[in-house]
Amino acid sequence: MSSTTAALNPPLRAGRREWIGLAVIALPCLLYSMDLTVLNLAVPALARELQPTPSQLLWIIDIYGFMVAGMLVTMGTLGDRIGRRRLLLIGAAAFGVASVLAAASNSAGMLIATRALLGVAGATLAPSTLSLIRSMFHDPRQRTTAIGIWISSFSLGAAIGPVVGGALIEFFSWRAAFLINVPVMLLLLALGPSLLPEFRDPQARRIDLPSAAMSIAAVLPTIYGLKRLAEQGFVLDSPAALLPWAAMLAGLAVGVAFVHRQRRLAEPLIDLGLFRAHGFTPALVIYMTGGLVMFGVFVFIAQYLQLVLGLNALQAGWWMVPSALGFVVGSTVTPRLVGRVSVRVLIVGGLAISAVSLLVLAAAGPASGPALVVGGLLLQAIGMAPVFTLATELIVGSVEPERAGAASAMSETCAEFGGALGIAIFGSLGTAIYRVAMADADAGAVPAGAALDAARATLAGAASLAQQPGGSALLGAAHDAFVQGQRVTLWIGATLLAATAVMAKLTLRSGTSAPHGSEAGA
């Protein structure tokens, strides 16, 4: 579309109905994000009641994220075919029912199964809500504002998850952490049909079921392998240590076969032509890298606040609220800057600010206190807000509305991969540095044995010895070792963000308008 045509036929501006509809679809996104964090606080209480084995406990925690990641591509494409509002409402009903079943779980196996159902239902939320935004907001600047609000809902959910979850568990029980989902889903089911427009691809063709199965078989084992590597590190000292590597190789092999099949099919599950749309691929790389660094950093910051500074989970959650508010403010201000400052400059500048924020966080030591961390996280939020907002707008705005569901699913799948990869790489590297430093630490009066071995392996193991004779000295050495590993990973993260900023500078156009359709960056 030429600029002259755009001037003669300006896009329709959204009204009150669309903005109220945005508020309705932002609520389940907030809950989706909360569900990824709140369960960690509920683990001690549900473990006492349900008595899961260590393996079952890992599956209770991880199965939700696994199923979300595995189903995103299929759900995004399904929404383009059956209707995005219909998919969202089906997912909301399933999410509410699964939440009730999870709250009623009387065994670890039942909770694992219901968490898996929650993941399948949750996979409908992100791609269908984002693609609905693409259909509801045709004006590029309004769409950028809407996407900023949408992204802020995820950030706010992650921030208040520990606070709300801690309060629910403290005053009620771990089951309340699931039941809180039900009224929000009922609200969505009540208001969605009247406030949200239905949109589907008018030329939608049948879904290739083998491709859908292959997409799940490619994503699930890869995410599983990455998460297990984050726990065990990059070691190959036993047959069991080979399992994550085997899972990832299997997932990648299926992924290659999936891509080959999409190229041959007349009606593919994912149109690989999406990657030829201007700005789509660079935006995916930016989005994935940002998620990689942010999730990788969070692994250390959460432990630093609790195990180094001695805060409990609820206190740590409160200290992270300012960064979430900073993200909300940054996402709100970004649309006002678009038009005055080019999209490329905003993305490159945001990445540069985020890189600086990691250097600020790297200055934190065992005795620094939480203020420095809060300042660094706030700076990171202000930097990453325009990056995520505009990268998302580039992804969904660079394709036709009919393909917005598939594009949305691709963006969220990349975010899941980025997060898992960040946790695996950063977590494993930090753990390796910690173990090398602790291998030479003076154990003092702490006797040799399994407890000392645990202290040399993880900071949590060292913290458990704090009350034993000689334990405090060993804990001090553990704090120093942990901070050393944290600093190295933060420096690497800053370097990665700086490199991504250079890539964005070279690959994105220098337009001053919000990217949209064929005009992206023009």
Short mmCIF file of C-alpha atoms in Angstrom, two decimals:
data_model
loop_
_atom_site.label_atom_id
_atom_site.label_comp_id
_atom_site.label_asym_id
_atom_site.label_seq_id
_atom_site.Cartn_x
_atom_site.Cartn_y
_atom_site.Cartn_z
CA MET A 1 0.00 0.00 0.00
CA SER A 2 1.46 3.36 -0.96
CA SER A 3 1.58 6.29 1.42
CA THR A 4 -0.80 8.20 -0.90
CA THR A 5 -3.38 5.41 -0.76
CA ALA A 6 -2.98 5.17 3.00
CA ALA A 7 -3.60 8.90 3.31
CA LEU A 8 -6.76 8.71 1.17
CA ASN A 9 -8.03 5.59 2.96
CA PRO A 10 -6.93 5.88 6.59
CA PRO A 11 -7.53 2.76 8.69
CA LEU A 12 -10.61 2.65 10.89
CA ARG A 13 -9.92 3.74 14.46
CA ALA A 14 -11.04 1.57 17.33
CA GLY A 15 -13.82 2.78 19.60
CA ARG A 16 -14.98 2.16 23.14
CA ARG A 17 -16.12 -1.39 22.39
CA GLU A 18 -12.68 -2.45 21.19
CA TRP A 19 -10.88 -0.94 24.19
CA ILE A 20 -13.27 -2.62 26.64
CA GLY A 21 -12.75 -5.84 24.70
CA LEU A 22 -8.99 -5.40 25.11
CA ALA A 23 -9.44 -5.14 28.88
CA VAL A 24 -11.45 -8.36 28.85
CA ILE A 25 -8.82 -10.34 26.93
CA ALA A 26 -5.97 -8.87 29.00
CA LEU A 27 -7.31 -10.48 32.18
CA PRO A 28 -6.83 -14.12 31.11
CA CYS A 29 -3.35 -13.21 29.83
CA LEU A 30 -2.53 -11.89 33.30
CA LEU A 31 -3.73 -15.17 34.82
CA TYR A 32 -1.79 -17.19 32.25
CA SER A 33 1.40 -15.46 33.38
CA MET A 34 0.51 -15.78 37.06
CA ASP A 35 0.05 -19.53 36.68
CA LEU A 36 3.68 -19.84 35.55
CA THR A 37 4.92 -18.35 38.85
CA VAL A 38 2.33 -18.91 41.56
CA LEU A 39 2.73 -22.69 41.73
CA ASN A 40 6.32 -22.36 42.89
CA LEU A 41 5.02 -20.86 46.14
CA ALA A 42 2.41 -23.59 46.51
CA VAL A 43 4.91 -26.45 46.16
CA PRO A 44 5.70 -26.89 49.89
CA ALA A 45 2.01 -27.01 50.88
CA LEU A 46 0.86 -29.33 48.11
CA ALA A 47 3.90 -31.55 48.61
CA ARG A 48 2.93 -32.05 52.27
CA GLU A 49 -0.64 -32.95 51.34
CA LEU A 50 -0.22 -34.99 48.13
CA GLN A 51 3.18 -36.55 48.93
CA PRO A 52 4.53 -36.60 45.33
CA THR A 53 7.77 -38.35 44.48
CA PRO A 54 10.65 -36.08 43.37
CA SER A 55 9.92 -37.01 39.75
CA GLN A 56 6.20 -36.29 40.15
CA LEU A 57 6.97 -32.93 41.75
CA LEU A 58 9.07 -31.91 38.75
CA TRP A 59 6.23 -32.87 36.41
CA ILE A 60 3.70 -30.93 38.50
CA ILE A 61 5.84 -27.82 38.10
CA ASP A 62 6.91 -28.25 34.47
CA ILE A 63 4.01 -29.93 32.63
CA TYR A 64 2.02 -26.69 32.27
CA GLY A 65 4.84 -24.89 30.46
CA PHE A 66 5.64 -27.97 28.37
CA MET A 67 2.06 -28.27 27.08
CA VAL A 68 1.76 -24.53 26.41
CA ALA A 69 4.95 -24.55 24.34
CA GLY A 70 4.00 -27.72 22.48
CA MET A 71 0.49 -26.60 21.52
CA LEU A 72 1.07 -22.95 20.53
CA VAL A 73 1.68 -23.52 16.82
CA THR A 74 -1.31 -25.82 16.45
CA MET A 75 -3.62 -23.52 18.41
CA GLY A 76 -2.55 -20.41 16.50
CA THR A 77 -3.23 -22.06 13.17
CA LEU A 78 -6.49 -23.57 14.46
CA GLY A 79 -7.70 -20.09 15.44
CA ASP A 80 -7.14 -18.83 11.90
CA ARG A 81 -9.35 -21.68 10.65
CA ILE A 82 -12.22 -22.01 13.15
CA GLY A 83 -12.29 -18.41 14.39
CA ARG A 84 -10.14 -16.68 16.97
CA ARG A 85 -12.98 -15.69 19.29
CA ARG A 86 -14.39 -19.22 19.19
CA LEU A 87 -10.99 -20.70 20.03
CA LEU A 88 -10.48 -18.20 22.86
CA LEU A 89 -13.88 -18.97 24.42
CA ILE A 90 -13.35 -22.74 24.09
CA GLY A 91 -9.95 -22.33 25.72
CA ALA A 92 -11.40 -20.14 28.51
CA ALA A 93 -14.08 -22.73 29.31
CA ALA A 94 -11.48 -25.52 29.31
CA PHE A 95 -9.14 -23.44 31.49
CA GLY A 96 -11.88 -22.83 34.05
CA VAL A 97 -12.90 -26.51 34.20
CA ALA A 98 -9.26 -27.65 34.44
CA SER A 99 -8.66 -25.13 37.25
CA VAL A 100 -11.53 -26.60 39.28
CA LEU A 101 -10.21 -30.13 38.66
CA ALA A 102 -6.69 -29.06 39.67
CA ALA A 103 -8.02 -27.56 42.90
CA ALA A 104 -9.89 -30.80 43.61
CA SER A 105 -6.83 -33.01 43.00
CA ASN A 106 -6.40 -35.73 45.62
CA SER A 107 -3.22 -37.26 44.20
CA ALA A 108 -0.05 -36.17 42.48
CA GLY A 109 -1.05 -38.01 39.31
CA MET A 110 -4.37 -36.17 39.12
CA LEU A 111 -2.64 -32.81 39.60
CA ILE A 112 -0.15 -33.59 36.83
CA ALA A 113 -3.01 -34.51 34.47
CA THR A 114 -5.02 -31.39 35.28
CA ARG A 115 -1.95 -29.17 34.95
CA ALA A 116 -1.43 -30.69 31.49
CA LEU A 117 -5.04 -29.79 30.60
CA LEU A 118 -4.40 -26.26 31.89
CA GLY A 119 -1.40 -26.05 29.56
CA VAL A 120 -3.42 -27.14 26.53
CA ALA A 121 -6.12 -24.60 27.37
CA GLY A 122 -3.53 -21.92 28.14
CA ALA A 123 -1.99 -22.39 24.70
CA THR A 124 -5.17 -20.93 23.18
CA LEU A 125 -4.88 -17.66 25.09
CA ALA A 126 -1.74 -15.94 23.79
CA PRO A 127 -2.11 -16.54 20.03
CA SER A 128 -5.88 -15.99 19.94
CA THR A 129 -5.78 -12.79 22.00
CA LEU A 130 -2.87 -11.32 20.04
CA SER A 131 -4.44 -12.17 16.68
CA LEU A 132 -7.75 -10.67 17.89
CA ILE A 133 -5.87 -7.45 18.63
CA ARG A 134 -4.64 -7.52 15.03
CA SER A 135 -8.29 -7.74 13.90
CA MET A 136 -9.72 -5.21 16.37
CA PHE A 137 -7.16 -2.42 15.97
CA HIS A 138 -6.53 -1.45 12.34
CA ASP A 139 -4.89 1.89 13.09
CA PRO A 140 -1.15 1.16 13.54
CA ARG A 141 -0.64 3.54 16.45
CA GLN A 142 -3.69 2.27 18.29
CA ARG A 143 -2.54 -1.30 17.64
CA THR A 144 0.88 -0.53 19.10
CA THR A 145 -0.84 0.85 22.23
CA ALA A 146 -3.05 -2.24 22.45
CA ILE A 147 -0.06 -4.58 22.09
CA GLY A 148 1.73 -2.62 24.81
CA ILE A 149 -1.22 -3.16 27.15
CA TRP A 150 -1.37 -6.84 26.16
CA ILE A 151 2.33 -7.34 26.92
CA SER A 152 1.98 -5.40 30.18
CA SER A 153 -0.70 -7.84 31.34
CA PHE A 154 1.79 -10.70 31.11
CA SER A 155 4.46 -8.69 32.92
CA LEU A 156 2.03 -7.63 35.65
CA GLY A 157 0.85 -11.22 36.09
CA ALA A 158 4.42 -12.45 36.54
CA ALA A 159 5.08 -9.70 39.08
CA ILE A 160 1.96 -10.04 41.21
CA GLY A 161 1.92 -13.84 40.93
CA PRO A 162 4.22 -14.32 43.95
CA VAL A 163 2.37 -11.64 45.94
CA VAL A 164 -1.18 -12.82 45.20
CA GLY A 165 -0.18 -16.47 45.35
CA GLY A 166 1.59 -16.00 48.66
CA ALA A 167 -1.47 -14.28 50.15
CA LEU A 168 -3.88 -16.97 48.89
CA ILE A 169 -1.72 -19.79 50.22
CA GLU A 170 -1.17 -18.00 53.51
CA PHE A 171 -4.86 -17.29 54.23
CA PHE A 172 -6.57 -20.16 52.37
CA SER A 173 -4.70 -23.10 50.82
CA TRP A 174 -2.72 -24.07 47.74
CA ARG A 175 -6.02 -25.01 46.06
CA ALA A 176 -7.08 -21.34 46.03
CA ALA A 177 -4.21 -20.61 43.64
CA PHE A 178 -6.17 -22.54 40.98
CA LEU A 179 -9.68 -21.40 41.90
CA ILE A 180 -8.79 -17.74 41.34
CA ASN A 181 -8.82 -18.51 37.60
CA VAL A 182 -12.50 -19.44 37.54
CA PRO A 183 -14.24 -16.04 37.97
CA VAL A 184 -11.99 -14.41 35.36
CA MET A 185 -12.75 -17.13 32.83
CA LEU A 186 -16.48 -16.81 33.57
CA LEU A 187 -16.21 -13.07 32.95
CA LEU A 188 -14.51 -13.72 29.61
CA LEU A 189 -17.20 -16.23 28.62
CA ALA A 190 -19.95 -13.75 29.57
CA LEU A 191 -18.55 -10.65 27.85
CA GLY A 192 -16.49 -12.13 25.04
CA PRO A 193 -19.35 -12.93 22.62
CA SER A 194 -20.62 -9.35 22.67
CA LEU A 195 -17.34 -7.42 22.86
CA LEU A 196 -14.93 -9.45 20.74
CA PRO A 197 -15.27 -9.73 16.97
CA GLU A 198 -15.07 -13.09 15.27
CA PHE A 199 -12.38 -13.41 12.64
CA ARG A 200 -11.15 -16.35 10.63
CA ASP A 201 -9.26 -16.87 7.41
CA PRO A 202 -12.01 -16.89 4.72
CA GLN A 203 -9.84 -19.19 2.62
CA ALA A 204 -8.91 -21.51 5.47
CA ARG A 205 -8.18 -25.06 4.43
CA ARG A 206 -8.10 -28.31 6.34
CA ILE A 207 -5.60 -28.80 9.15
CA ASP A 208 -2.86 -31.31 8.35
CA LEU A 209 -3.04 -33.56 11.41
CA PRO A 210 0.38 -35.20 10.87
CA SER A 211 1.94 -31.71 10.80
CA ALA A 212 0.14 -30.80 14.03
CA ALA A 213 1.46 -33.96 15.69
CA MET A 214 4.97 -33.27 14.38
CA SER A 215 4.95 -29.69 15.71
CA ILE A 216 4.08 -30.98 19.18
CA ALA A 217 6.66 -33.79 18.91
CA ALA A 218 9.32 -31.26 17.90
CA VAL A 219 8.66 -28.67 20.61
CA LEU A 220 7.91 -30.83 23.68
CA PRO A 221 11.13 -32.89 23.83
CA THR A 222 13.25 -29.86 22.97
CA ILE A 223 11.78 -27.77 25.79
CA TYR A 224 12.00 -30.79 28.12
CA GLY A 225 15.68 -31.27 27.30
CA LEU A 226 16.50 -27.60 27.82
CA LYS A 227 14.78 -27.52 31.21
CA ARG A 228 16.54 -30.68 32.38
CA LEU A 229 19.89 -29.30 31.26
CA ALA A 230 19.21 -26.25 33.42
CA GLU A 231 18.86 -28.57 36.42
CA GLN A 232 21.75 -30.98 35.83
CA GLY A 233 24.19 -28.77 33.88
CA PHE A 234 26.13 -29.67 30.76
CA VAL A 235 27.49 -32.93 32.14
CA LEU A 236 27.67 -36.43 30.67
CA ASP A 237 28.70 -38.47 33.69
CA SER A 238 25.89 -41.05 33.64
CA PRO A 239 23.38 -42.64 31.26
CA ALA A 240 20.62 -40.52 32.81
CA ALA A 241 22.59 -37.37 31.96
CA LEU A 242 22.28 -38.28 28.28
CA LEU A 243 18.46 -38.12 28.36
CA PRO A 244 18.12 -34.32 27.92
CA TRP A 245 20.53 -34.37 24.99
CA ALA A 246 18.70 -37.29 23.40
CA ALA A 247 15.36 -35.50 23.87
CA MET A 248 16.65 -32.32 22.23
CA LEU A 249 18.19 -34.19 19.30
CA ALA A 250 14.93 -36.07 18.78
CA GLY A 251 12.96 -32.83 18.90
CA LEU A 252 15.30 -31.12 16.44
CA ALA A 253 15.12 -34.10 14.08
CA VAL A 254 11.32 -33.96 14.11
CA GLY A 255 11.54 -30.20 13.61
CA VAL A 256 13.64 -30.63 10.48
CA ALA A 257 11.16 -33.19 9.15
CA PHE A 258 8.31 -30.79 10.01
CA VAL A 259 9.87 -27.96 7.97
CA HIS A 260 10.49 -30.33 5.06
CA ARG A 261 6.84 -31.43 5.14
CA GLN A 262 5.58 -27.83 5.21
CA ARG A 263 7.58 -27.07 2.07
CA ARG A 264 6.00 -29.98 0.20
CA LEU A 265 2.38 -29.54 1.30
CA ALA A 266 -0.10 -27.53 -0.75
CA GLU A 267 -1.94 -26.76 2.52
CA PRO A 268 0.79 -26.50 5.21
CA LEU A 269 0.12 -26.06 8.90
CA ILE A 270 2.60 -23.15 8.94
CA ASP A 271 3.12 -21.04 5.84
CA LEU A 272 6.90 -20.65 5.65
CA GLY A 273 6.26 -17.58 3.49
CA LEU A 274 5.76 -15.73 6.80
CA PHE A 275 9.54 -15.59 7.16
CA ARG A 276 9.81 -13.65 3.89
CA ALA A 277 7.62 -10.81 5.20
CA HIS A 278 9.79 -7.76 5.86
CA GLY A 279 10.71 -7.38 9.50
CA PHE A 280 9.17 -10.71 10.55
CA THR A 281 12.34 -12.77 10.98
CA PRO A 282 14.47 -10.02 12.61
CA ALA A 283 11.59 -9.28 14.99
CA LEU A 284 11.36 -12.97 15.94
CA VAL A 285 15.11 -13.03 16.67
CA ILE A 286 14.84 -9.87 18.79
CA TYR A 287 11.83 -11.24 20.67
CA MET A 288 13.50 -14.60 21.31
CA THR A 289 16.79 -13.05 22.42
CA GLY A 290 15.03 -10.67 24.78
CA GLY A 291 13.15 -13.58 26.36
CA LEU A 292 16.35 -15.62 26.59
CA VAL A 293 18.18 -12.90 28.50
CA MET A 294 15.28 -11.89 30.76
CA PHE A 295 14.46 -15.46 31.82
CA GLY A 296 18.14 -16.28 32.24
CA VAL A 297 18.65 -13.24 34.47
CA PHE A 298 15.54 -13.99 36.53
CA VAL A 299 16.99 -17.40 37.49
CA PHE A 300 19.74 -15.61 39.41
CA ILE A 301 17.87 -12.57 40.70
CA ALA A 302 15.16 -14.65 42.40
CA GLN A 303 17.83 -16.74 44.17
CA TYR A 304 19.92 -13.66 44.99
CA LEU A 305 17.06 -11.91 46.75
CA GLN A 306 16.07 -14.96 48.78
CA LEU A 307 19.24 -16.99 49.37
CA VAL A 308 21.85 -14.21 49.45
CA LEU A 309 19.91 -11.28 50.91
CA GLY A 310 17.69 -13.52 53.04
CA LEU A 311 14.26 -12.32 51.89
CA ASN A 312 11.30 -14.68 51.89
CA ALA A 313 9.33 -15.35 48.70
CA LEU A 314 6.64 -12.78 49.47
CA GLN A 315 9.20 -10.06 50.28
CA ALA A 316 11.13 -10.86 47.10
CA GLY A 317 7.88 -10.62 45.14
CA TRP A 318 7.19 -7.14 46.53
CA TRP A 319 10.69 -5.95 45.59
CA MET A 320 10.02 -7.04 42.00
CA VAL A 321 6.77 -5.08 41.68
CA PRO A 322 8.53 -1.78 40.71
CA SER A 323 10.08 -3.44 37.66
CA ALA A 324 6.65 -4.69 36.55
CA LEU A 325 5.23 -1.19 36.95
CA GLY A 326 8.19 0.14 34.96
CA PHE A 327 7.34 -2.31 32.20
CA VAL A 328 3.72 -1.12 32.20
CA VAL A 329 4.82 2.52 32.01
CA GLY A 330 7.33 1.77 29.26
CA SER A 331 4.76 -0.13 27.21
CA THR A 332 2.29 2.74 27.61
CA VAL A 333 4.78 5.45 26.63
CA THR A 334 6.12 3.56 23.60
CA PRO A 335 3.13 4.30 21.29
CA ARG A 336 3.47 8.00 22.08
CA LEU A 337 7.08 7.92 20.92
CA VAL A 338 6.31 6.09 17.67
CA GLY A 339 5.99 8.73 14.97
CA ARG A 340 8.44 11.04 16.71
CA VAL A 341 11.25 8.49 16.93
CA SER A 342 11.80 5.70 14.44
CA VAL A 343 10.88 2.15 15.39
CA ARG A 344 14.44 1.06 14.70
CA VAL A 345 15.86 3.68 17.06
CA LEU A 346 13.40 2.72 19.81
CA ILE A 347 14.28 -0.98 19.53
CA VAL A 348 18.03 -0.39 19.33
CA GLY A 349 17.87 2.12 22.19
CA GLY A 350 15.79 -0.23 24.33
CA LEU A 351 18.26 -3.06 23.80
CA ALA A 352 21.15 -0.74 24.70
CA ILE A 353 19.41 0.41 27.89
CA SER A 354 18.73 -3.21 28.82
CA ALA A 355 22.38 -4.10 28.27
CA VAL A 356 23.39 -1.28 30.63
CA SER A 357 20.84 -2.53 33.18
CA LEU A 358 22.58 -5.91 33.31
CA LEU A 359 25.87 -4.18 34.06
CA VAL A 360 24.11 -2.39 36.93
CA LEU A 361 22.83 -5.73 38.23
CA ALA A 362 26.32 -7.21 37.87
CA ALA A 363 27.57 -4.64 40.40
CA ALA A 364 25.41 -6.21 43.15
CA GLY A 365 27.39 -8.10 45.77
CA PRO A 366 26.55 -10.20 48.84
CA ALA A 367 26.11 -7.06 50.97
CA SER A 368 24.61 -4.67 48.40
CA GLY A 369 20.99 -4.83 49.55
CA PRO A 370 17.90 -5.01 47.35
CA ALA A 371 17.86 -1.35 46.20
CA LEU A 372 20.58 -1.85 43.58
CA VAL A 373 18.80 -4.91 42.20
CA VAL A 374 15.47 -3.09 42.06
CA GLY A 375 17.12 -0.19 40.22
CA GLY A 376 18.71 -2.54 37.70
CA LEU A 377 15.47 -4.44 37.13
CA LEU A 378 13.54 -1.19 36.71
CA LEU A 379 16.04 0.02 34.12
CA GLN A 380 15.80 -3.34 32.34
CA ALA A 381 11.99 -3.10 32.28
CA ILE A 382 12.07 0.41 30.82
CA GLY A 383 14.48 -0.78 28.14
CA MET A 384 12.74 -4.01 27.21
CA ALA A 385 9.19 -2.57 27.17
CA PRO A 386 9.57 -0.87 23.76
CA VAL A 387 11.59 -3.82 22.45
CA PHE A 388 8.89 -6.39 23.18
CA THR A 389 6.03 -4.08 22.20
CA LEU A 390 7.47 -3.07 18.83
CA ALA A 391 8.91 -6.50 18.00
CA THR A 392 5.45 -7.97 18.57
CA GLU A 393 3.88 -5.27 16.40
CA LEU A 394 6.42 -6.02 13.68
CA ILE A 395 5.56 -9.73 13.84
CA VAL A 396 1.77 -9.43 13.64
CA GLY A 397 1.73 -6.22 11.60
CA SER A 398 3.99 -7.54 8.84
CA VAL A 399 1.49 -10.21 7.76
CA GLU A 400 -2.07 -10.13 6.48
CA PRO A 401 -4.85 -10.31 9.13
CA GLU A 402 -5.76 -13.79 7.85
CA ARG A 403 -2.36 -15.12 8.96
CA ALA A 404 -2.13 -13.24 12.26
CA GLY A 405 -2.95 -16.35 14.31
CA ALA A 406 -0.04 -18.32 12.87
CA ALA A 407 2.28 -15.31 13.25
CA SER A 408 1.19 -14.85 16.88
CA ALA A 409 1.82 -18.52 17.59
CA MET A 410 5.31 -18.28 16.08
CA SER A 411 6.15 -15.29 18.27
CA GLU A 412 4.99 -17.00 21.46
CA THR A 413 6.76 -20.26 20.56
CA CYS A 414 9.98 -18.31 20.04
CA ALA A 415 9.46 -16.66 23.43
CA GLU A 416 9.03 -20.09 25.07
CA PHE A 417 12.17 -21.40 23.37
CA GLY A 418 14.09 -18.28 24.30
CA GLY A 419 13.05 -18.54 27.94
CA ALA A 420 13.92 -22.23 28.18
CA LEU A 421 17.24 -21.67 26.42
CA GLY A 422 18.12 -18.76 28.70
CA ILE A 423 17.37 -20.77 31.83
CA ALA A 424 19.39 -23.73 30.52
CA ILE A 425 22.45 -21.80 29.33
CA PHE A 426 22.65 -19.13 32.00
CA GLY A 427 21.64 -21.49 34.80
CA SER A 428 24.14 -24.17 33.80
CA LEU A 429 26.97 -21.68 33.37
CA GLY A 430 26.30 -20.02 36.71
CA THR A 431 26.09 -23.40 38.43
CA ALA A 432 29.39 -24.49 36.86
CA ILE A 433 31.16 -21.33 38.06
CA TYR A 434 29.66 -21.80 41.54
CA ARG A 435 30.89 -25.39 41.77
CA VAL A 436 34.40 -24.54 40.61
CA ALA A 437 34.64 -21.75 43.20
CA MET A 438 33.21 -23.91 46.00
CA ALA A 439 35.50 -26.85 45.23
CA ASP A 440 38.37 -24.92 46.84
CA ALA A 441 36.29 -23.32 49.62
CA ASP A 442 37.37 -24.08 53.19
CA ALA A 443 34.74 -26.35 54.77
CA GLY A 444 35.93 -25.47 58.26
CA ALA A 445 34.08 -27.47 60.90
CA VAL A 446 31.49 -28.81 58.45
CA PRO A 447 32.05 -32.58 58.25
CA ALA A 448 32.49 -34.34 54.93
CA GLY A 449 29.41 -36.07 53.60
CA ALA A 450 26.28 -35.61 51.55
CA ALA A 451 25.41 -32.27 53.19
CA LEU A 452 28.81 -30.78 52.34
CA ASP A 453 28.58 -32.13 48.80
CA ALA A 454 25.15 -30.46 48.45
CA ALA A 455 26.61 -27.17 49.72
CA ARG A 456 29.37 -27.34 47.12
CA ALA A 457 26.78 -28.10 44.40
CA THR A 458 24.11 -25.43 45.02
CA LEU A 459 23.57 -22.28 47.06
CA ALA A 460 20.39 -23.79 48.52
CA GLY A 461 22.50 -26.68 49.83
CA ALA A 462 24.88 -24.25 51.50
CA ALA A 463 22.00 -22.29 53.01
CA SER A 464 20.68 -25.46 54.67
CA LEU A 465 23.97 -25.73 56.64
CA ALA A 466 23.89 -22.16 57.94
CA GLN A 467 22.95 -23.19 61.50
CA GLN A 468 25.56 -25.93 61.80
CA PRO A 469 29.03 -25.33 63.31
CA GLY A 470 31.16 -23.76 60.59
CA GLY A 471 28.14 -23.43 58.34
CA SER A 472 28.02 -19.65 58.39
CA ALA A 473 31.57 -19.35 57.07
CA LEU A 474 30.81 -21.85 54.32
CA LEU A 475 27.62 -19.94 53.49
CA GLY A 476 29.65 -16.74 53.12
CA ALA A 477 31.92 -18.48 50.62
CA ALA A 478 28.82 -19.79 48.83
CA HIS A 479 27.42 -16.26 48.57
CA ASP A 480 30.67 -15.05 46.99
CA ALA A 481 30.70 -18.00 44.56
CA PHE A 482 27.09 -17.44 43.56
CA VAL A 483 27.62 -13.73 42.95
CA GLN A 484 30.68 -14.56 40.85
CA GLY A 485 28.62 -16.83 38.61
CA GLN A 486 25.81 -14.27 38.49
CA ARG A 487 28.18 -11.54 37.34
CA VAL A 488 29.66 -13.62 34.53
CA THR A 489 26.22 -14.52 33.18
CA LEU A 490 25.05 -10.91 33.42
CA TRP A 491 28.11 -9.74 31.47
CA ILE A 492 27.34 -12.36 28.80
CA GLY A 493 23.70 -11.25 28.74
CA ALA A 494 24.73 -7.62 28.28
CA THR A 495 27.03 -8.61 25.40
CA LEU A 496 24.23 -10.63 23.78
CA LEU A 497 21.81 -7.70 23.99
CA ALA A 498 24.42 -5.33 22.54
CA ALA A 499 24.97 -7.73 19.63
CA THR A 500 21.21 -7.93 19.09
CA ALA A 501 21.07 -4.13 19.03
CA VAL A 502 23.66 -4.10 16.25
CA MET A 503 21.64 -6.73 14.34
CA ALA A 504 18.49 -4.63 14.72
CA LYS A 505 20.32 -1.54 13.49
CA LEU A 506 21.43 -3.40 10.35
CA THR A 507 18.22 -5.30 9.53
CA LEU A 508 15.33 -3.00 10.44
CA ARG A 509 14.28 -0.10 8.29
CA SER A 510 14.56 3.41 9.66
CA GLY A 511 10.91 4.44 9.27
CA THR A 512 9.28 6.68 11.86
CA SER A 513 5.83 5.12 11.65
CA ALA A 514 4.59 2.02 13.41
CA PRO A 515 5.15 -1.03 11.25
CA HIS A 516 2.04 -2.35 9.56
CA GLY A 517 1.51 -4.67 6.66
CA SER A 518 3.39 -3.84 3.54
CA GLU A 519 4.25 -0.44 4.91
CA ALA A 520 6.41 -1.81 7.67
CA GLY A 521 9.13 0.61 8.29
CA ALA A 522 8.43 2.59 5.15
#
